[in-house]
Short mmCIF file of C-alpha atoms in Angstrom, two decimals:
data_model
loop_
_atom_site.label_atom_id
_atom_site.label_comp_id
_atom_site.label_asym_id
_atom_site.label_seq_id
_atom_site.Cartn_x
_atom_site.Cartn_y
_atom_site.Cartn_z
CA MET A 1 -76.28 -133.62 55.64
CA LYS A 2 -77.69 -130.89 53.43
CA LYS A 3 -75.03 -128.97 51.52
CA GLN A 4 -75.16 -125.20 51.97
CA CYS A 5 -74.98 -123.01 48.88
CA PRO A 6 -73.57 -119.54 48.63
CA LEU A 7 -76.08 -116.69 48.88
CA GLY A 8 -75.82 -115.97 45.16
CA GLU A 9 -76.81 -119.56 44.33
CA GLN A 10 -79.67 -119.71 46.85
CA HIS A 11 -81.18 -116.42 45.69
CA PRO A 12 -79.89 -115.56 42.21
CA LEU A 13 -80.26 -111.89 41.34
CA SER A 14 -82.03 -110.67 38.27
CA GLU A 15 -80.08 -108.89 35.54
CA LYS A 16 -81.73 -105.64 36.59
CA GLU A 17 -80.58 -106.06 40.20
CA GLU A 18 -77.00 -106.83 39.16
CA GLU A 19 -77.01 -103.91 36.74
CA ARG A 20 -77.98 -101.50 39.53
CA ILE A 21 -75.11 -102.74 41.73
CA TYR A 22 -72.55 -102.52 38.93
CA ARG A 23 -73.65 -99.04 37.91
CA TRP A 24 -73.42 -97.84 41.51
CA ILE A 25 -69.96 -99.29 42.25
CA VAL A 26 -68.19 -99.70 38.91
CA HIS A 27 -69.55 -96.82 36.87
CA GLY A 28 -69.33 -94.18 39.61
CA GLU A 29 -73.00 -93.47 40.38
CA ALA A 30 -72.10 -93.52 44.08
CA GLU A 31 -69.83 -90.49 43.63
CA LYS A 32 -72.63 -88.43 42.09
CA ALA A 33 -75.40 -89.49 44.48
CA ASP A 34 -77.06 -87.16 46.97
CA ALA A 35 -78.19 -88.10 50.47
CA GLU A 36 -81.57 -89.44 49.34
CA ALA A 37 -80.02 -91.60 46.61
CA TRP A 38 -77.54 -93.07 49.11
CA ARG A 39 -80.37 -93.82 51.52
CA GLN A 40 -82.50 -95.49 48.84
CA TYR A 41 -79.60 -97.61 47.63
CA GLN A 42 -78.66 -98.81 51.13
CA ASN A 43 -82.31 -99.63 51.94
CA TRP A 44 -82.58 -101.53 48.66
CA LEU A 45 -79.48 -103.60 49.51
CA GLN A 46 -80.80 -104.42 52.98
CA GLU A 47 -84.03 -105.78 51.52
CA SER A 48 -82.10 -108.81 50.20
CA PRO A 49 -79.07 -110.61 51.69
CA ALA A 50 -78.16 -111.70 48.15
CA ARG A 51 -77.99 -108.06 47.00
CA ALA A 52 -75.82 -107.08 49.96
CA HIS A 53 -73.55 -110.08 49.33
CA LYS A 54 -73.19 -109.21 45.65
CA ALA A 55 -72.44 -105.55 46.39
CA SER A 56 -69.77 -106.56 48.90
CA GLN A 57 -68.29 -108.98 46.37
CA VAL A 58 -68.11 -106.38 43.59
CA ASP A 59 -66.81 -103.65 45.89
CA GLY A 60 -64.13 -105.94 47.29
CA VAL A 61 -62.86 -107.05 43.90
CA TRP A 62 -61.17 -103.68 43.30
CA ASN A 63 -58.74 -104.34 46.14
CA HIS A 64 -58.05 -108.00 45.37
CA PRO A 65 -54.29 -108.71 45.05
CA GLU A 66 -54.84 -110.49 41.73
CA PHE A 67 -57.09 -107.77 40.28
CA GLU A 68 -54.43 -106.40 37.93
CA LYS A 69 -54.71 -109.48 35.72
CA ALA A 70 -58.45 -108.93 35.29
CA ALA A 71 -57.97 -105.20 34.79
CA ARG A 72 -55.66 -105.80 31.84
CA LEU A 73 -58.24 -108.07 30.20
CA ILE A 74 -60.99 -105.45 29.82
CA GLY A 75 -59.55 -102.20 31.15
CA SER A 76 -59.48 -100.66 27.68
CA THR A 77 -63.21 -101.29 27.19
CA LEU A 78 -64.60 -99.87 30.42
CA PRO A 79 -67.02 -97.03 29.60
CA LEU A 80 -64.95 -94.26 31.20
CA ASP A 81 -65.57 -91.63 28.54
CA THR A 82 -68.25 -90.55 26.10
CA ALA A 83 -66.10 -91.48 23.10
CA THR A 84 -66.59 -95.17 23.91
CA PRO A 85 -68.52 -97.03 21.16
CA ARG A 86 -72.26 -97.17 21.74
CA ARG A 87 -72.31 -100.92 22.38
CA TYR A 88 -70.06 -100.39 25.42
CA ARG A 89 -72.40 -97.75 26.85
CA ASN A 90 -75.26 -100.24 27.10
CA PRO A 91 -76.10 -100.53 30.86
CA TRP A 92 -76.01 -104.32 30.77
CA TYR A 93 -72.49 -104.21 29.31
CA LEU A 94 -71.38 -102.68 32.60
CA ALA A 95 -72.72 -105.67 34.45
CA ALA A 96 -70.96 -108.04 32.08
CA ALA A 97 -67.72 -106.11 32.43
CA ALA A 98 -67.79 -106.19 36.21
CA ALA A 99 -68.67 -109.87 36.15
CA GLY A 100 -65.68 -110.35 33.88
CA PHE A 101 -63.45 -108.89 36.58
CA LEU A 102 -64.72 -111.47 39.07
CA VAL A 103 -64.27 -114.36 36.64
CA ALA A 104 -60.81 -113.20 35.61
CA ILE A 105 -59.66 -113.10 39.22
CA THR A 106 -60.92 -116.64 39.82
CA VAL A 107 -59.06 -117.89 36.74
CA SER A 108 -55.87 -116.03 37.57
CA LEU A 109 -55.70 -117.63 41.00
CA LEU A 110 -55.48 -121.01 39.32
CA GLN A 111 -52.65 -120.08 36.98
CA PRO A 112 -48.99 -119.41 37.86
CA SER A 113 -47.79 -115.87 37.23
CA ASN A 114 -45.00 -114.99 34.83
CA PRO A 115 -42.57 -112.65 36.63
CA SER A 116 -41.00 -111.39 33.40
CA THR A 117 -44.42 -110.41 32.01
CA ASP A 118 -45.89 -109.02 35.21
CA ALA A 119 -42.90 -106.95 36.38
CA GLY A 120 -44.22 -103.68 34.90
CA ASN A 121 -47.94 -104.44 35.09
CA ARG A 122 -49.71 -104.06 38.39
CA LEU A 123 -52.83 -102.66 39.98
CA TYR A 124 -52.38 -100.65 43.16
CA ALA A 125 -55.25 -99.78 45.51
CA THR A 126 -55.64 -97.98 48.82
CA GLU A 127 -58.46 -98.12 51.36
CA ARG A 128 -60.18 -95.24 53.11
CA GLN A 129 -57.65 -93.32 55.28
CA GLN A 130 -54.77 -95.32 53.77
CA THR A 131 -51.96 -93.92 51.61
CA SER A 132 -49.10 -95.75 49.95
CA ARG A 133 -45.75 -95.22 48.22
CA ASN A 134 -44.83 -97.63 45.43
CA ALA A 135 -41.60 -98.07 43.46
CA LEU A 136 -42.45 -98.83 39.82
CA ALA A 137 -40.43 -101.11 37.55
CA ASP A 138 -38.93 -98.20 35.56
CA GLY A 139 -37.61 -96.40 38.64
CA SER A 140 -40.56 -94.00 38.91
CA THR A 141 -42.42 -93.50 42.20
CA LEU A 142 -46.18 -93.70 42.63
CA ASP A 143 -47.63 -92.03 45.74
CA MET A 144 -51.32 -92.77 46.26
CA SER A 145 -53.87 -90.94 48.35
CA ALA A 146 -56.67 -92.78 50.15
CA GLN A 147 -59.41 -94.65 48.26
CA SER A 148 -57.45 -94.66 45.01
CA ARG A 149 -57.00 -97.29 42.28
CA VAL A 150 -54.22 -97.17 39.72
CA ALA A 151 -53.41 -99.67 36.97
CA VAL A 152 -49.83 -99.71 35.64
CA ASP A 153 -49.11 -101.09 32.17
CA PHE A 154 -45.50 -100.78 30.97
CA SER A 155 -44.36 -101.92 27.54
CA GLU A 156 -41.16 -101.51 25.53
CA ARG A 157 -42.55 -98.38 23.85
CA GLU A 158 -44.68 -96.72 26.49
CA ARG A 159 -45.39 -96.44 30.19
CA ARG A 160 -49.15 -96.16 30.61
CA ILE A 161 -51.05 -95.55 33.84
CA ARG A 162 -54.81 -95.57 34.39
CA LEU A 163 -56.14 -93.66 37.41
CA TYR A 164 -59.52 -95.30 37.96
CA ASP A 165 -60.33 -93.48 41.19
CA GLY A 166 -58.78 -91.07 43.64
CA GLU A 167 -55.54 -89.11 43.58
CA ALA A 168 -51.88 -89.89 42.95
CA ARG A 169 -48.54 -88.14 42.64
CA PHE A 170 -46.09 -89.36 40.01
CA THR A 171 -42.33 -88.86 40.23
CA VAL A 172 -41.31 -89.95 36.76
CA ALA A 173 -37.95 -91.51 35.89
CA LYS A 174 -36.48 -90.06 32.69
CA ASP A 175 -36.78 -92.32 29.66
CA ARG A 176 -37.12 -90.46 26.35
CA GLN A 177 -37.76 -93.69 24.48
CA ARG A 178 -40.83 -94.49 26.57
CA PRO A 179 -43.30 -91.65 27.27
CA PHE A 180 -45.06 -91.75 30.62
CA VAL A 181 -48.84 -91.36 30.08
CA VAL A 182 -51.46 -91.08 32.81
CA GLU A 183 -55.16 -91.35 31.96
CA SER A 184 -58.10 -90.57 34.22
CA ARG A 185 -61.78 -90.68 33.28
CA GLN A 186 -61.50 -87.19 31.83
CA ALA A 187 -57.86 -86.50 30.91
CA SER A 188 -54.66 -87.74 29.36
CA VAL A 189 -51.33 -86.45 30.74
CA LYS A 190 -47.97 -87.10 29.09
CA ALA A 191 -44.52 -86.55 30.60
CA LEU A 192 -40.89 -87.63 30.16
CA GLY A 193 -39.26 -86.82 33.49
CA THR A 194 -41.22 -84.73 35.95
CA VAL A 195 -43.27 -84.65 39.17
CA PHE A 196 -47.01 -84.07 39.00
CA ASN A 197 -50.23 -84.81 40.85
CA VAL A 198 -53.49 -86.04 39.29
CA ASP A 199 -56.70 -85.74 41.30
CA GLN A 200 -59.92 -87.24 39.94
CA ARG A 201 -62.93 -85.63 41.64
CA GLY A 202 -66.26 -86.69 40.16
CA ASP A 203 -66.46 -85.33 36.61
CA ILE A 204 -63.29 -83.20 36.91
CA THR A 205 -59.59 -84.11 36.84
CA GLU A 206 -57.16 -81.58 38.34
CA LEU A 207 -53.54 -81.70 37.21
CA THR A 208 -50.87 -80.01 39.37
CA VAL A 209 -47.27 -79.88 38.12
CA LEU A 210 -44.52 -79.66 40.75
CA GLU A 211 -41.44 -80.18 38.57
CA GLY A 212 -40.72 -80.17 34.84
CA LEU A 213 -43.28 -79.90 32.04
CA VAL A 214 -46.20 -82.07 30.93
CA SER A 215 -48.76 -81.96 28.15
CA ALA A 216 -52.42 -82.64 28.89
CA HIS A 217 -55.67 -82.82 26.96
CA PRO A 218 -59.28 -83.89 27.54
CA LEU A 219 -59.60 -87.61 26.97
CA ASN A 220 -62.09 -87.04 24.16
CA ARG A 221 -60.30 -84.05 22.59
CA PRO A 222 -56.60 -84.67 21.89
CA ASP A 223 -56.69 -81.59 19.67
CA LYS A 224 -56.99 -79.42 22.79
CA THR A 225 -53.53 -80.21 24.17
CA GLN A 226 -52.15 -77.76 26.73
CA HIS A 227 -48.62 -77.58 28.17
CA VAL A 228 -48.46 -77.22 31.94
CA ALA A 229 -45.22 -76.30 33.73
CA ALA A 230 -44.02 -76.46 37.33
CA GLY A 231 -46.05 -74.14 39.54
CA GLU A 232 -49.13 -74.48 37.36
CA ARG A 233 -52.38 -76.43 37.57
CA VAL A 234 -55.32 -77.02 35.28
CA ARG A 235 -58.77 -78.57 35.55
CA ILE A 236 -59.94 -80.92 32.80
CA SER A 237 -63.30 -82.44 31.89
CA GLY A 238 -63.93 -85.09 29.27
CA ASN A 239 -64.29 -82.53 26.48
CA ALA A 240 -62.72 -79.30 27.74
CA ILE A 241 -59.61 -78.01 29.47
CA GLY A 242 -59.70 -74.93 31.69
CA PRO A 243 -57.23 -72.06 31.88
CA VAL A 244 -53.79 -72.73 33.36
CA GLN A 245 -53.56 -71.30 36.89
CA LYS A 246 -50.32 -70.48 38.67
CA PHE A 247 -49.64 -71.27 42.33
CA ASP A 248 -46.80 -70.68 44.78
CA LEU A 249 -44.59 -73.76 44.78
CA HIS A 250 -42.78 -72.66 47.95
CA ASN A 251 -46.03 -72.60 49.96
CA TYR A 252 -47.60 -75.62 48.32
CA SER A 253 -48.93 -78.44 50.52
CA ASP A 254 -51.08 -81.41 49.63
CA TRP A 255 -52.35 -84.75 50.88
CA LEU A 256 -48.80 -86.05 51.41
CA GLN A 257 -48.57 -83.49 54.23
CA GLY A 258 -52.07 -84.38 55.42
CA LEU A 259 -53.60 -81.24 53.91
CA VAL A 260 -55.82 -80.29 51.00
CA GLN A 261 -55.59 -76.84 49.40
CA VAL A 262 -58.44 -75.75 47.15
CA GLU A 263 -59.48 -72.50 45.53
CA ASN A 264 -62.98 -71.65 44.35
CA ILE A 265 -64.22 -75.21 43.82
CA ARG A 266 -67.67 -76.67 44.44
CA LEU A 267 -68.29 -78.03 47.93
CA GLU A 268 -69.26 -81.34 46.35
CA GLU A 269 -65.69 -81.67 45.02
CA LEU A 270 -64.20 -80.86 48.42
CA LEU A 271 -66.33 -83.56 50.02
CA VAL A 272 -64.82 -86.07 47.59
CA GLU A 273 -61.43 -85.19 49.11
CA PHE A 274 -62.76 -85.41 52.67
CA ASN A 275 -64.51 -88.74 52.06
CA ARG A 276 -61.18 -90.43 51.32
CA TYR A 277 -60.22 -89.80 54.95
CA SER A 278 -63.57 -89.69 56.76
CA ASP A 279 -64.89 -92.50 58.97
CA THR A 280 -68.43 -91.65 57.89
CA PRO A 281 -69.66 -90.82 54.35
CA LEU A 282 -70.11 -87.08 53.84
CA ILE A 283 -72.91 -85.91 51.56
CA ALA A 284 -74.08 -82.54 50.28
CA GLY A 285 -77.84 -82.84 50.78
CA ASP A 286 -79.16 -80.33 48.25
CA ARG A 287 -78.21 -78.68 44.97
CA HIS A 288 -77.34 -75.33 46.53
CA THR A 289 -74.94 -76.98 48.98
CA ARG A 290 -73.32 -79.12 46.29
CA ASN A 291 -72.61 -76.04 44.17
CA LEU A 292 -71.30 -73.75 46.93
CA ARG A 293 -67.92 -72.28 45.95
CA VAL A 294 -65.30 -72.84 48.66
CA GLY A 295 -61.58 -72.43 49.12
CA GLY A 296 -58.88 -72.80 51.75
CA THR A 297 -56.44 -75.22 53.38
CA PHE A 298 -57.99 -78.10 55.32
CA ASP A 299 -56.49 -80.71 57.65
CA LEU A 300 -57.39 -84.19 56.42
CA LYS A 301 -56.82 -85.60 59.91
CA ASP A 302 -59.58 -83.40 61.40
CA ILE A 303 -62.63 -83.78 59.18
CA HIS A 304 -65.03 -82.85 62.00
CA THR A 305 -63.43 -79.44 62.49
CA ASN A 306 -63.42 -78.85 58.74
CA LEU A 307 -67.17 -79.45 58.60
CA GLN A 308 -67.81 -77.13 61.53
CA ILE A 309 -65.82 -74.35 59.85
CA LEU A 310 -67.62 -74.81 56.55
CA ALA A 311 -71.00 -74.85 58.29
CA THR A 312 -70.22 -71.62 60.13
CA LEU A 313 -68.89 -69.80 57.06
CA HIS A 314 -71.64 -70.90 54.72
CA GLY A 315 -74.69 -71.17 56.96
CA LEU A 316 -74.99 -74.94 56.69
CA THR A 317 -76.64 -77.45 58.98
CA ILE A 318 -74.93 -80.76 59.78
CA SER A 319 -77.01 -83.91 60.33
CA ASP A 320 -75.22 -87.02 61.60
CA SER A 321 -77.31 -90.20 61.46
CA GLY A 322 -74.37 -92.44 62.36
CA ASP A 323 -74.37 -93.98 58.88
CA GLU A 324 -73.79 -90.69 57.03
CA ILE A 325 -73.21 -86.99 57.64
CA VAL A 326 -75.32 -84.66 55.52
CA LEU A 327 -74.65 -80.96 54.98
CA ARG A 328 -77.61 -78.79 53.97
CA SER A 329 -77.97 -75.14 53.17
CA ASN A 330 -80.00 -72.64 55.17
CA GLY A 331 -80.27 -70.55 52.01
CA ASN A 332 -78.13 -67.62 53.13
CA SER A 333 -74.55 -68.75 52.50
CA THR A 334 -71.90 -67.00 50.41
CA HIS A 335 -68.48 -67.83 49.02
CA SER A 336 -65.66 -67.73 51.57
CA SER A 337 -62.03 -68.81 51.80
CA LEU A 338 -60.04 -70.01 54.80
#
């Protein structure tokens, strides 16, 4: 009887093919893509069962229960910021890094875990439309929005968190001997005992402080540190930090209440929020639509109504192909708030 081989062995992919998959999934090209780029990528995957299999394999690795072991092996070398050494920004390095995740998971499954070592080191992940609450080893609480990935690395001197994707709220247990540091692709946030929310949307990280005081700076510019207190929020890119904005704590609601409140942000950013809870990918189909300034309070449980409201206010058309929903501008929209 002829032995069957896995798809990857029957039809090995070229380095160029693997690189494209890794860049799309691992390095965040999917988040920046417009409707045409999404369509081209999906058509390209469907041309080859081996490509589709590889993409599914890489995409699934992020949510593997043993992923935290692999994340700790190369997490510090992932090209998440422009300060990374040039050799790590080589496109093929991304492919090697993602492959390393897959290999590390395979190895870790064969080795017994050490409870004393792993107690404060975990990776947490949520799926689309899924949220979670997690008690951390130091007594802190990690609340995660949908489609989020967080790596936790606690040591005797420091409690370090890496927000790879999505949004999370941190209720930090007081420990003056061990600072609590959260890093996203763009920002570093440091706290002792406080409650704050970190939302990574494309090339922007938004920090919202609900209790206490934190310090924050762009990941590439620690010299631009800003203190942010309860009732304040700030937006941070890799090299710059925006002005601190105040908000009303008493009327504040967020994803934990099933809502998203935004003020004067690009529609493309709002769609990142919606996509965490949408059954169908939502895409801004042109530059004008992506850059529309929007604001308001939206119900994350009723994405369809949100889109209808936005389309009415901003003169947008909505095209639903079944595989994706694309919003396009009619060229006569203006800024509005709900």
